[in-house]
Amino acid sequence: MGEQQLSLAAVRDALVREEDSIVFALIERARLPRNSPAYAPAAAAGGRSLAEFFFREAEAGHYQKPEDVPFFPQDLPSPVFPTTGYTKVLHSFASAVSMNDAIWKMYFNELIPLFTVDGDDGNYAETVALDFACLKALSRRVHIGKYVAEVKFKDAPQDYSPLIRAKDTSALMNLLTFKAVEEKVKKRVEKKARIFGQNVTLEENAGKHEGISGDSECKVNPEVLSKLYDQWVMPLTKDVEVEYLLRRLD
Amino acid sequence: MGEQQLSLAAVRDALVREEDSIVFALIERARLPRNSPAYAPAAAAGGRSLAEFFFREAEAGHYQKPEDVPFFPQDLPSPVFPTTGYTKVLHSFASAVSMNDAIWKMYFNELIPLFTVDGDDGNYAETVALDFACLKALSRRVHIGKYVAEVKFKDAPQDYSPLIRAKDTSALMNLLTFKAVEEKVKKRVEKKARIFGQNVTLEENAGKHEGISGDSECKVNPEVLSKLYDQWVMPLTKDVEVEYLLRRLD
């Protein structure tokens, strides 16, 4: 996001649009079964898993924007193509704020079993490429929290500054929490999973309300999206916001 | 696809499922403007465009299945991870049948202007990564034609063999063409673009039939999908089928 776009409305639009990407990516990943060998250490890759190997390869040169945070920053080569230089709207420490370790663990340990069927069809390279798309979209969504924090701080520095100076993490968290909004977000991602994950046919969906399939026919269970946002995505986004704010006056 | 799955129903399911991937990929690409500098030759990449550079890098190790056809086969390194060995259901020459040059030209010259807005926001790396997803899905869809041809040949060798021996391309093309089915496919991808590309909100879509937005609100114009399938995807798939069949008796 560039300077001209830094408004709460623009940040909210980015968050809403990212929901679509997350739902699309999960639906695509759900095409394949669990394929757990892709996540086990492999001798051919120096003891790394195929997932880790793929990420380290694929991350090269993809991280130019503050919301694009690498999973393996220590291995990033210099980009071959020059970046066009984003207007700096965030503080310089923003790049140090990363929840990717937590996102990585959550995705592989908690989320994958919830939306893939158990099984192994041998398509490991495809599997980790689809995981990559899911993790990138989730990571982008969570790290947009840096913009959320910056916008909210600029809007009301008098509310945030004393809490930042007092390092009052829980008061900051309270200030950033809007239960009613969070409930709406959960309902919306659930609805998106229901609409985007339906099997579209040319027949009229007789007896189905507004063309929306029953949850059991959806490619990813809509409740998984609601849970993903409730338990992980929104809390991690707020962790990003608090971590950013705590250093905002440095 | 493995041997146990090689039936016309399974191949059709794969084609229908690929439609979703294509629509998702185009919707995702449409987030960004045209970004044409990503497609211009760049000195930093030895005169290649960023798109070509990215593809050559990204293709390494991703091509294990017959429907996954590389765009730059000459540059493919050996995969680091062993393939699990697909049951060979296609003839050995199948890997030589590739429409990727035509798909590449169609995508960059014809399709991109139809579904991206003119403009340049500097996000070239992200742009070509999204192009990669579109092209991979399109290529996979077109090359599933190899399975279509194999299944149809096995179903009725007596119909195909004389035409193959006579190298009667146009009679083969006629035998593979079902206008009514093609019309249904066009309508279905158009409907998918309408459903998957809508802006989902929690409000009931008053006055809109079955929750489907007007075309102007869709992230990718549904007519673009219909045209894409009509003018390029289905003809190229049939080209794959004919090319495969012409060598089926070798």
mmCIF file of N, CA and C in Angstrom, chain A residues 14 16-18 20-24 27-28 30-32 40 42 44-45 48-50 53-54 58 61-62 64-65 68 80-82 84 86 121-126 129 140 183-185 187-188 191-192 195-205 208-211 219, chain B residues 14 16-18 20-22 24 27-28 30-32 40 42 44-45 48-51 53-54 58 61-62 64-65 68 80-82 84 86 121-126 129 140 183-185 187-188 191-192 195-205 208-211 219:
data_model
loop_
_atom_site.group_PDB
_atom_site.id
_atom_site.type_symbol
_atom_site.label_atom_id
_atom_site.label_comp_id
_atom_site.label_asym_id
_atom_site.label_seq_id
_atom_site.Cartn_x
_atom_site.Cartn_y
_atom_site.Cartn_z
ATOM 1 N N ALA A 14 -8.447 -3.748 1.837
ATOM 2 C CA ALA A 14 -7.377 -4.726 1.617
ATOM 3 C C ALA A 14 -7.635 -5.987 2.435
ATOM 4 N N VAL A 16 -10.559 -7.130 3.491
ATOM 5 C CA VAL A 16 -11.727 -7.842 2.949
ATOM 6 C C VAL A 16 -11.347 -8.590 1.678
ATOM 7 N N ARG A 17 -10.555 -7.928 0.817
ATOM 8 C CA ARG A 17 -10.135 -8.566 -0.432
ATOM 9 C C ARG A 17 -9.252 -9.772 -0.143
ATOM 10 N N GLU A 18 -8.447 -9.659 0.896
ATOM 11 C CA GLU A 18 -7.558 -10.758 1.253
ATOM 12 C C GLU A 18 -8.351 -11.985 1.709
ATOM 13 N N ASP A 20 -10.984 -13.139 0.296
ATOM 14 C CA ASP A 20 -11.248 -13.921 -0.921
ATOM 15 C C ASP A 20 -10.034 -14.777 -1.272
ATOM 16 N N SER A 21 -8.857 -14.145 -1.224
ATOM 17 C CA SER A 21 -7.633 -14.877 -1.571
ATOM 18 C C SER A 21 -7.425 -16.067 -0.649
ATOM 19 N N ILE A 22 -7.696 -15.859 0.639
ATOM 20 C CA ILE A 22 -7.509 -16.951 1.606
ATOM 21 C C ILE A 22 -8.494 -18.083 1.312
ATOM 22 N N VAL A 23 -9.744 -17.719 1.055
ATOM 23 C CA VAL A 23 -10.748 -18.756 0.773
ATOM 24 C C VAL A 23 -10.395 -19.491 -0.525
ATOM 25 N N PHE A 24 -10.026 -18.747 -1.569
ATOM 26 C CA PHE A 24 -9.620 -19.386 -2.834
ATOM 27 C C PHE A 24 -8.446 -20.344 -2.592
ATOM 28 N N ILE A 27 -9.485 -23.477 -0.749
ATOM 29 C CA ILE A 27 -10.273 -24.345 -1.630
ATOM 30 C C ILE A 27 -9.341 -25.086 -2.590
ATOM 31 N N GLU A 28 -8.361 -24.382 -3.125
ATOM 32 C CA GLU A 28 -7.421 -25.010 -4.052
ATOM 33 C C GLU A 28 -6.595 -26.083 -3.333
ATOM 34 N N ALA A 30 -7.469 -27.800 -0.838
ATOM 35 C CA ALA A 30 -8.345 -28.911 -0.460
ATOM 36 C C ALA A 30 -8.577 -29.891 -1.608
ATOM 37 N N ARG A 31 -8.102 -29.547 -2.816
ATOM 38 C CA ARG A 31 -8.168 -30.504 -3.938
ATOM 39 C C ARG A 31 -7.355 -31.744 -3.645
ATOM 40 N N LEU A 32 -6.258 -31.550 -2.917
ATOM 41 C CA LEU A 32 -5.336 -32.652 -2.663
ATOM 42 C C LEU A 32 -5.502 -33.168 -1.243
ATOM 43 N N ALA A 40 7.672 -33.991 5.945
ATOM 44 C CA ALA A 40 8.668 -34.727 6.739
ATOM 45 C C ALA A 40 10.066 -34.376 6.236
ATOM 46 N N ALA A 42 13.587 -34.543 4.608
ATOM 47 C CA ALA A 42 14.022 -35.401 3.510
ATOM 48 C C ALA A 42 15.533 -35.292 3.348
ATOM 49 N N ALA A 44 17.263 -35.789 0.764
ATOM 50 C CA ALA A 44 17.634 -35.142 -0.507
ATOM 51 C C ALA A 44 17.723 -33.630 -0.388
ATOM 52 N N ALA A 45 17.085 -33.070 0.629
ATOM 53 C CA ALA A 45 17.097 -31.613 0.784
ATOM 54 C C ALA A 45 17.837 -31.210 2.054
ATOM 55 N N ARG A 48 15.809 -30.982 5.256
ATOM 56 C CA ARG A 48 14.632 -30.125 5.270
ATOM 57 C C ARG A 48 13.447 -30.853 4.663
ATOM 58 N N SER A 49 12.267 -30.394 4.994
ATOM 59 C CA SER A 49 11.080 -30.969 4.352
ATOM 60 C C SER A 49 10.925 -30.339 2.975
ATOM 61 N N LEU A 50 10.138 -31.001 2.145
ATOM 62 C CA LEU A 50 9.863 -30.422 0.830
ATOM 63 C C LEU A 50 9.192 -29.061 0.986
ATOM 64 N N PHE A 53 11.874 -26.586 1.842
ATOM 65 C CA PHE A 53 12.730 -26.421 0.671
ATOM 66 C C PHE A 53 12.051 -25.543 -0.370
ATOM 67 N N PHE A 54 10.787 -25.846 -0.629
ATOM 68 C CA PHE A 54 10.037 -25.085 -1.633
ATOM 69 C C PHE A 54 9.929 -23.616 -1.231
ATOM 70 N N ALA A 58 11.105 -20.489 -3.292
ATOM 71 C CA ALA A 58 10.059 -19.653 -3.891
ATOM 72 C C ALA A 58 10.046 -18.239 -3.331
ATOM 73 N N GLY A 61 13.011 -12.963 -3.840
ATOM 74 C CA GLY A 61 12.569 -11.824 -4.637
ATOM 75 C C GLY A 61 11.108 -11.474 -4.539
ATOM 76 N N HIS A 62 10.364 -12.149 -3.686
ATOM 77 C CA HIS A 62 8.925 -11.877 -3.637
ATOM 78 C C HIS A 62 8.540 -10.892 -2.555
ATOM 79 N N GLN A 64 8.680 -7.412 -1.176
ATOM 80 C CA GLN A 64 9.012 -6.028 -1.411
ATOM 81 C C GLN A 64 8.124 -5.106 -0.613
ATOM 82 N N LYS A 65 6.949 -5.602 -0.221
ATOM 83 C CA LYS A 65 6.007 -4.738 0.467
ATOM 84 C C LYS A 65 5.958 -5.103 1.939
ATOM 85 N N ASP A 68 4.242 -8.176 2.913
ATOM 86 C CA ASP A 68 4.833 -9.424 2.431
ATOM 87 C C ASP A 68 6.060 -9.729 3.274
ATOM 88 N N VAL A 80 16.689 -10.029 -8.395
ATOM 89 C CA VAL A 80 17.290 -9.773 -9.702
ATOM 90 C C VAL A 80 16.697 -8.501 -10.311
ATOM 91 N N PHE A 81 15.401 -8.330 -10.075
ATOM 92 C CA PHE A 81 14.739 -7.143 -10.609
ATOM 93 C C PHE A 81 14.651 -6.084 -9.523
ATOM 94 N N PRO A 82 14.925 -4.849 -9.883
ATOM 95 C CA PRO A 82 14.897 -3.803 -8.862
ATOM 96 C C PRO A 82 13.478 -3.575 -8.365
ATOM 97 N N THR A 84 10.498 -1.108 -7.059
ATOM 98 C CA THR A 84 10.179 0.241 -7.501
ATOM 99 C C THR A 84 10.107 1.222 -6.332
ATOM 100 N N TYR A 86 8.627 1.412 -2.433
ATOM 101 C CA TYR A 86 7.349 1.803 -1.859
ATOM 102 C C TYR A 86 7.539 3.043 -1.008
ATOM 103 N N ASP A 121 -1.483 -38.939 -2.115
ATOM 104 C CA ASP A 121 -1.560 -39.265 -3.534
ATOM 105 C C ASP A 121 -0.240 -39.010 -4.254
ATOM 106 N N GLY A 122 0.798 -38.685 -3.494
ATOM 107 C CA GLY A 122 2.127 -38.554 -4.086
ATOM 108 C C GLY A 122 2.416 -37.216 -4.736
ATOM 109 N N ASN A 123 1.435 -36.344 -4.789
ATOM 110 C CA ASN A 123 1.651 -35.040 -5.448
ATOM 111 C C ASN A 123 2.259 -34.023 -4.477
ATOM 112 N N TYR A 124 3.488 -34.284 -4.064
ATOM 113 C CA TYR A 124 4.059 -33.449 -3.004
ATOM 114 C C TYR A 124 4.443 -32.055 -3.488
ATOM 115 N N ALA A 125 4.988 -31.972 -4.697
ATOM 116 C CA ALA A 125 5.410 -30.656 -5.184
ATOM 117 C C ALA A 125 4.194 -29.736 -5.337
ATOM 118 N N GLU A 126 3.124 -30.291 -5.899
ATOM 119 C CA GLU A 126 1.902 -29.508 -6.061
ATOM 120 C C GLU A 126 1.335 -29.122 -4.687
ATOM 121 N N ALA A 129 3.245 -26.250 -3.204
ATOM 122 C CA ALA A 129 2.991 -25.008 -3.949
ATOM 123 C C ALA A 129 1.646 -24.411 -3.521
ATOM 124 N N ARG A 140 0.016 -12.320 4.623
ATOM 125 C CA ARG A 140 -0.261 -10.971 4.151
ATOM 126 C C ARG A 140 -1.402 -10.361 4.976
ATOM 127 N N GLU A 183 -17.219 -10.399 14.980
ATOM 128 C CA GLU A 183 -18.310 -11.331 14.680
ATOM 129 C C GLU A 183 -18.748 -11.203 13.225
ATOM 130 N N LYS A 184 -18.787 -9.973 12.727
ATOM 131 C CA LYS A 184 -19.162 -9.747 11.323
ATOM 132 C C LYS A 184 -18.143 -10.371 10.374
ATOM 133 N N VAL A 185 -16.862 -10.189 10.695
ATOM 134 C CA VAL A 185 -15.814 -10.757 9.844
ATOM 135 C C VAL A 185 -15.939 -12.281 9.789
ATOM 136 N N LYS A 187 -18.589 -14.078 10.244
ATOM 137 C CA LYS A 187 -19.773 -14.445 9.443
ATOM 138 C C LYS A 187 -19.489 -14.274 7.949
ATOM 139 N N ARG A 188 -18.740 -13.202 7.605
ATOM 140 C CA ARG A 188 -18.483 -12.943 6.191
ATOM 141 C C ARG A 188 -17.562 -13.995 5.575
ATOM 142 N N LYS A 191 -19.487 -17.051 4.978
ATOM 143 C CA LYS A 191 -20.349 -16.914 3.802
ATOM 144 C C LYS A 191 -19.532 -17.036 2.516
ATOM 145 N N LYS A 192 -18.333 -16.462 2.519
ATOM 146 C CA LYS A 192 -17.480 -16.561 1.333
ATOM 147 C C LYS A 192 -17.097 -18.009 1.043
ATOM 148 N N ILE A 195 -20.058 -19.601 -0.603
ATOM 149 C CA ILE A 195 -20.336 -19.183 -1.986
ATOM 150 C C ILE A 195 -19.224 -19.637 -2.937
ATOM 151 N N PHE A 196 -17.965 -19.404 -2.549
ATOM 152 C CA PHE A 196 -16.858 -19.724 -3.452
ATOM 153 C C PHE A 196 -16.563 -21.231 -3.499
ATOM 154 N N GLY A 197 -17.002 -21.956 -2.471
ATOM 155 C CA GLY A 197 -16.682 -23.380 -2.413
ATOM 156 C C GLY A 197 -17.788 -24.283 -2.902
ATOM 157 N N GLN A 198 -18.865 -23.672 -3.425
ATOM 158 C CA GLN A 198 -19.974 -24.494 -3.919
ATOM 159 C C GLN A 198 -19.633 -25.104 -5.274
ATOM 160 N N ASN A 199 -20.296 -26.189 -5.576
ATOM 161 C CA ASN A 199 -20.159 -26.781 -6.904
ATOM 162 C C ASN A 199 -21.175 -26.128 -7.823
ATOM 163 N N VAL A 200 -20.693 -25.322 -8.736
ATOM 164 C CA VAL A 200 -21.584 -24.564 -9.618
ATOM 165 C C VAL A 200 -22.007 -25.436 -10.796
ATOM 166 N N THR A 201 -23.300 -25.569 -10.971
ATOM 167 C CA THR A 201 -23.815 -26.283 -12.140
ATOM 168 C C THR A 201 -24.800 -25.368 -12.847
ATOM 169 N N LEU A 202 -25.177 -25.754 -14.049
ATOM 170 C CA LEU A 202 -26.103 -24.905 -14.801
ATOM 171 C C LEU A 202 -27.543 -25.064 -14.327
ATOM 172 N N GLU A 203 -27.808 -26.174 -13.615
ATOM 173 C CA GLU A 203 -29.171 -26.359 -13.109
ATOM 174 C C GLU A 203 -29.459 -25.304 -12.061
ATOM 175 N N GLU A 204 -30.728 -24.892 -11.993
ATOM 176 C CA GLU A 204 -31.156 -24.050 -10.885
ATOM 177 C C GLU A 204 -31.053 -24.877 -9.609
ATOM 178 N N ASN A 205 -30.570 -24.248 -8.551
ATOM 179 C CA ASN A 205 -30.431 -24.982 -7.298
ATOM 180 C C ASN A 205 -31.766 -25.015 -6.568
ATOM 181 N N LYS A 208 -32.639 -24.504 -2.737
ATOM 182 C CA LYS A 208 -31.511 -23.940 -1.998
ATOM 183 C C LYS A 208 -31.619 -22.428 -2.014
ATOM 184 N N HIS A 209 -31.376 -21.846 -0.885
ATOM 185 C CA HIS A 209 -31.549 -20.405 -0.740
ATOM 186 C C HIS A 209 -30.407 -19.663 -1.424
ATOM 187 N N GLU A 210 -30.756 -18.774 -2.337
ATOM 188 C CA GLU A 210 -29.782 -17.889 -2.979
ATOM 189 C C GLU A 210 -28.593 -18.621 -3.601
ATOM 190 N N GLY A 211 -28.844 -19.809 -4.113
ATOM 191 C CA GLY A 211 -27.775 -20.509 -4.815
ATOM 192 C C GLY A 211 -26.631 -20.971 -3.938
ATOM 193 N N LYS A 219 -16.387 -27.138 -0.745
ATOM 194 C CA LYS A 219 -15.053 -27.708 -0.892
ATOM 195 C C LYS A 219 -14.218 -27.509 0.373
ATOM 196 N N ALA B 14 -12.229 -33.595 -13.768
ATOM 197 C CA ALA B 14 -10.985 -32.828 -13.706
ATOM 198 C C ALA B 14 -11.116 -31.526 -14.492
ATOM 199 N N VAL B 16 -13.897 -29.860 -15.142
ATOM 200 C CA VAL B 16 -14.832 -28.960 -14.459
ATOM 201 C C VAL B 16 -14.151 -28.320 -13.249
ATOM 202 N N ARG B 17 -13.395 -29.123 -12.499
ATOM 203 C CA ARG B 17 -12.700 -28.596 -11.330
ATOM 204 C C ARG B 17 -11.661 -27.562 -11.743
ATOM 205 N N GLU B 18 -11.045 -27.794 -12.901
ATOM 206 C CA GLU B 18 -10.025 -26.853 -13.373
ATOM 207 C C GLU B 18 -10.642 -25.500 -13.720
ATOM 208 N N ASP B 20 -12.803 -23.915 -11.978
ATOM 209 C CA ASP B 20 -12.758 -23.113 -10.752
ATOM 210 C C ASP B 20 -11.372 -22.501 -10.578
ATOM 211 N N SER B 21 -10.344 -23.319 -10.785
ATOM 212 C CA SER B 21 -8.964 -22.826 -10.609
ATOM 213 C C SER B 21 -8.667 -21.682 -11.565
ATOM 214 N N ILE B 22 -9.145 -21.822 -12.805
ATOM 215 C CA ILE B 22 -8.903 -20.770 -13.797
ATOM 216 C C ILE B 22 -9.619 -19.484 -13.385
ATOM 217 N N PHE B 24 -10.615 -18.596 -10.335
ATOM 218 C CA PHE B 24 -9.932 -18.058 -9.142
ATOM 219 C C PHE B 24 -8.644 -17.321 -9.556
ATOM 220 N N ILE B 27 -9.342 -14.024 -11.273
ATOM 221 C CA ILE B 27 -9.840 -13.034 -10.299
ATOM 222 C C ILE B 27 -8.664 -12.495 -9.480
ATOM 223 N N GLU B 28 -7.770 -13.374 -9.092
ATOM 224 C CA GLU B 28 -6.622 -12.936 -8.297
ATOM 225 C C GLU B 28 -5.715 -12.020 -9.122
ATOM 226 N N ALA B 30 -6.590 -10.138 -11.507
ATOM 227 C CA ALA B 30 -7.285 -8.877 -11.780
ATOM 228 C C ALA B 30 -7.183 -7.883 -10.617
ATOM 229 N N ARG B 31 -6.617 -8.319 -9.487
ATOM 230 C CA ARG B 31 -6.356 -7.387 -8.378
ATOM 231 C C ARG B 31 -5.363 -6.313 -8.787
ATOM 232 N N LEU B 32 -4.450 -6.689 -9.657
ATOM 233 C CA LEU B 32 -3.381 -5.773 -10.049
ATOM 234 C C LEU B 32 -3.642 -5.226 -11.439
ATOM 235 N N ALA B 40 8.375 -6.698 -20.371
ATOM 236 C CA ALA B 40 9.374 -6.151 -21.294
ATOM 237 C C ALA B 40 10.737 -6.762 -20.984
ATOM 238 N N ALA B 42 14.421 -7.259 -19.873
ATOM 239 C CA ALA B 42 15.145 -6.505 -18.849
ATOM 240 C C ALA B 42 16.617 -6.884 -18.889
ATOM 241 N N ALA B 44 18.763 -6.742 -16.574
ATOM 242 C CA ALA B 44 19.180 -7.464 -15.364
ATOM 243 C C ALA B 44 18.970 -8.973 -15.471
ATOM 244 N N ALA B 45 18.106 -9.392 -16.362
ATOM 245 C CA ALA B 45 17.816 -10.821 -16.505
ATOM 246 C C ALA B 45 18.293 -11.331 -17.862
ATOM 247 N N ARG B 48 15.841 -11.152 -20.762
ATOM 248 C CA ARG B 48 14.530 -11.786 -20.607
ATOM 249 C C ARG B 48 13.599 -10.851 -19.858
ATOM 250 N N SER B 49 12.317 -11.078 -20.026
ATOM 251 C CA SER B 49 11.363 -10.302 -19.233
ATOM 252 C C SER B 49 11.284 -10.915 -17.843
ATOM 253 N N LEU B 50 10.742 -10.124 -16.916
ATOM 254 C CA LEU B 50 10.558 -10.661 -15.568
ATOM 255 C C LEU B 50 9.640 -11.880 -15.611
ATOM 256 N N ALA B 51 8.621 -11.818 -16.454
ATOM 257 C CA ALA B 51 7.700 -12.951 -16.560
ATOM 258 C C ALA B 51 8.444 -14.223 -16.951
ATOM 259 N N PHE B 53 11.687 -14.780 -16.800
ATOM 260 C CA PHE B 53 12.646 -15.120 -15.752
ATOM 261 C C PHE B 53 11.963 -15.867 -14.617
ATOM 262 N N PHE B 54 10.823 -15.342 -14.184
ATOM 263 C CA PHE B 54 10.101 -15.965 -13.073
ATOM 264 C C PHE B 54 9.676 -17.386 -13.433
ATOM 265 N N ALA B 58 10.534 -20.705 -11.523
ATOM 266 C CA ALA B 58 9.440 -21.328 -10.777
ATOM 267 C C ALA B 58 9.096 -22.719 -11.304
ATOM 268 N N GLY B 61 11.109 -28.465 -11.168
ATOM 269 C CA GLY B 61 10.602 -29.509 -10.287
ATOM 270 C C GLY B 61 9.095 -29.595 -10.164
ATOM 271 N N HIS B 62 8.367 -28.772 -10.921
ATOM 272 C CA HIS B 62 6.910 -28.796 -10.761
ATOM 273 C C HIS B 62 6.210 -29.680 -11.769
ATOM 274 N N GLN B 64 5.541 -33.110 -13.117
ATOM 275 C CA GLN B 64 5.649 -34.541 -12.916
ATOM 276 C C GLN B 64 4.506 -35.275 -13.589
ATOM 277 N N LYS B 65 3.394 -34.584 -13.816
ATOM 278 C CA LYS B 65 2.221 -35.245 -14.364
ATOM 279 C C LYS B 65 2.040 -34.854 -15.822
ATOM 280 N N ASP B 68 0.792 -31.499 -16.575
ATOM 281 C CA ASP B 68 1.660 -30.389 -16.189
ATOM 282 C C ASP B 68 2.797 -30.297 -17.203
ATOM 283 N N VAL B 80 14.752 -32.088 -7.159
ATOM 284 C CA VAL B 80 15.474 -32.460 -5.934
ATOM 285 C C VAL B 80 14.751 -33.611 -5.235
ATOM 286 N N PHE B 81 13.430 -33.560 -5.290
ATOM 287 C CA PHE B 81 12.653 -34.603 -4.642
ATOM 288 C C PHE B 81 12.209 -35.622 -5.688
ATOM 289 N N PRO B 82 12.325 -36.887 -5.359
ATOM 290 C CA PRO B 82 11.954 -37.904 -6.348
ATOM 291 C C PRO B 82 10.464 -37.871 -6.634
ATOM 292 N N THR B 84 6.921 -39.730 -7.504
ATOM 293 C CA THR B 84 6.437 -41.004 -7.001
ATOM 294 C C THR B 84 6.025 -41.938 -8.141
ATOM 295 N N TYR B 86 4.043 -41.823 -11.797
ATOM 296 C CA TYR B 86 2.656 -41.967 -12.182
ATOM 297 C C TYR B 86 2.500 -43.197 -13.058
ATOM 298 N N ASP B 121 1.413 -0.270 -11.192
ATOM 299 C CA ASP B 121 1.591 0.052 -9.773
ATOM 300 C C ASP B 121 2.926 -0.449 -9.235
ATOM 301 N N GLY B 122 3.790 -0.933 -10.144
ATOM 302 C CA GLY B 122 5.143 -1.317 -9.737
ATOM 303 C C GLY B 122 5.270 -2.700 -9.121
ATOM 304 N N ASN B 123 4.153 -3.387 -8.911
ATOM 305 C CA ASN B 123 4.222 -4.715 -8.282
ATOM 306 C C ASN B 123 4.509 -5.812 -9.310
ATOM 307 N N TYR B 124 5.686 -5.768 -9.891
ATOM 308 C CA TYR B 124 5.945 -6.688 -11.008
ATOM 309 C C TYR B 124 6.135 -8.127 -10.558
ATOM 310 N N ALA B 125 6.824 -8.327 -9.447
ATOM 311 C CA ALA B 125 7.058 -9.704 -8.998
ATOM 312 C C ALA B 125 5.729 -10.384 -8.672
ATOM 313 N N GLU B 126 4.865 -9.652 -7.972
ATOM 314 C CA GLU B 126 3.550 -10.201 -7.635
ATOM 315 C C GLU B 126 2.742 -10.460 -8.910
ATOM 316 N N ALA B 129 3.895 -13.614 -10.619
ATOM 317 C CA ALA B 129 3.524 -14.795 -9.834
ATOM 318 C C ALA B 129 2.043 -15.130 -10.067
ATOM 319 N N ARG B 140 -2.813 -26.621 -17.758
ATOM 320 C CA ARG B 140 -3.255 -27.912 -17.249
ATOM 321 C C ARG B 140 -4.584 -28.281 -17.895
ATOM 322 N N GLU B 183 -21.359 -25.287 -25.625
ATOM 323 C CA GLU B 183 -22.210 -24.179 -25.191
ATOM 324 C C GLU B 183 -22.455 -24.244 -23.688
ATOM 325 N N LYS B 184 -22.650 -25.455 -23.176
ATOM 326 C CA LYS B 184 -22.872 -25.625 -21.735
ATOM 327 C C LYS B 184 -21.636 -25.204 -20.938
ATOM 328 N N VAL B 185 -20.475 -25.601 -21.439
ATOM 329 C CA VAL B 185 -19.225 -25.253 -20.741
ATOM 330 C C VAL B 185 -19.065 -23.737 -20.683
ATOM 331 N N LYS B 187 -21.376 -21.472 -20.786
ATOM 332 C CA LYS B 187 -22.344 -20.914 -19.834
ATOM 333 C C LYS B 187 -21.911 -21.150 -18.396
ATOM 334 N N ARG B 188 -21.337 -22.346 -18.167
ATOM 335 C CA ARG B 188 -20.950 -22.673 -16.786
ATOM 336 C C ARG B 188 -19.772 -21.811 -16.319
ATOM 337 N N LYS B 191 -21.016 -18.460 -15.512
ATOM 338 C CA LYS B 191 -21.730 -18.461 -14.217
ATOM 339 C C LYS B 191 -20.733 -18.505 -13.055
ATOM 340 N N LYS B 192 -19.676 -19.283 -13.222
ATOM 341 C CA LYS B 192 -18.659 -19.355 -12.159
ATOM 342 C C LYS B 192 -17.992 -17.998 -11.939
ATOM 343 N N ILE B 195 -20.362 -15.925 -9.930
ATOM 344 C CA ILE B 195 -20.518 -16.313 -8.521
ATOM 345 C C ILE B 195 -19.222 -16.077 -7.736
ATOM 346 N N PHE B 196 -18.104 -16.515 -8.298
ATOM 347 C CA PHE B 196 -16.845 -16.424 -7.549
ATOM 348 C C PHE B 196 -16.274 -15.009 -7.559
ATOM 349 N N GLY B 197 -16.710 -14.191 -8.524
ATOM 350 C CA GLY B 197 -16.151 -12.847 -8.632
ATOM 351 C C GLY B 197 -17.018 -11.762 -8.007
ATOM 352 N N GLN B 198 -18.081 -12.185 -7.345
ATOM 353 C CA GLN B 198 -18.956 -11.182 -6.722
ATOM 354 C C GLN B 198 -18.328 -10.652 -5.428
ATOM 355 N N ASN B 199 -18.733 -9.470 -5.040
ATOM 356 C CA ASN B 199 -18.325 -8.923 -3.753
ATOM 357 C C ASN B 199 -19.306 -9.399 -2.699
ATOM 358 N N VAL B 200 -18.851 -10.299 -1.850
ATOM 359 C CA VAL B 200 -19.737 -10.893 -0.855
ATOM 360 C C VAL B 200 -19.843 -9.968 0.360
ATOM 361 N N THR B 201 -21.037 -9.607 0.711
ATOM 362 C CA THR B 201 -21.262 -8.831 1.927
ATOM 363 C C THR B 201 -22.282 -9.564 2.773
ATOM 364 N N LEU B 202 -22.424 -9.124 4.021
ATOM 365 C CA LEU B 202 -23.377 -9.802 4.897
ATOM 366 C C LEU B 202 -24.810 -9.387 4.621
ATOM 367 N N GLU B 203 -24.954 -8.251 3.943
ATOM 368 C CA GLU B 203 -26.316 -7.834 3.620
ATOM 369 C C GLU B 203 -26.933 -8.803 2.617
ATOM 370 N N GLU B 204 -28.241 -8.978 2.740
ATOM 371 C CA GLU B 204 -28.957 -9.726 1.711
ATOM 372 C C GLU B 204 -28.880 -8.915 0.420
ATOM 373 N N ASN B 205 -28.660 -9.605 -0.689
ATOM 374 C CA ASN B 205 -28.553 -8.897 -1.956
ATOM 375 C C ASN B 205 -29.936 -8.605 -2.506
ATOM 376 N N LYS B 208 -31.412 -8.935 -6.188
ATOM 377 C CA LYS B 208 -30.519 -9.713 -7.056
ATOM 378 C C LYS B 208 -30.898 -11.180 -6.985
ATOM 379 N N HIS B 209 -30.945 -11.780 -8.126
ATOM 380 C CA HIS B 209 -31.397 -13.156 -8.203
ATOM 381 C C HIS B 209 -30.328 -14.118 -7.700
ATOM 382 N N GLU B 210 -30.685 -14.933 -6.738
ATOM 383 C CA GLU B 210 -29.792 -15.988 -6.246
ATOM 384 C C GLU B 210 -28.415 -15.494 -5.807
ATOM 385 N N GLY B 211 -28.376 -14.294 -5.261
ATOM 386 C CA GLY B 211 -27.115 -13.817 -4.705
ATOM 387 C C GLY B 211 -26.049 -13.532 -5.746
ATOM 388 N N LYS B 219 -15.410 -9.172 -10.366
ATOM 389 C CA LYS B 219 -13.988 -8.855 -10.408
ATOM 390 C C LYS B 219 -13.387 -9.182 -11.770
#
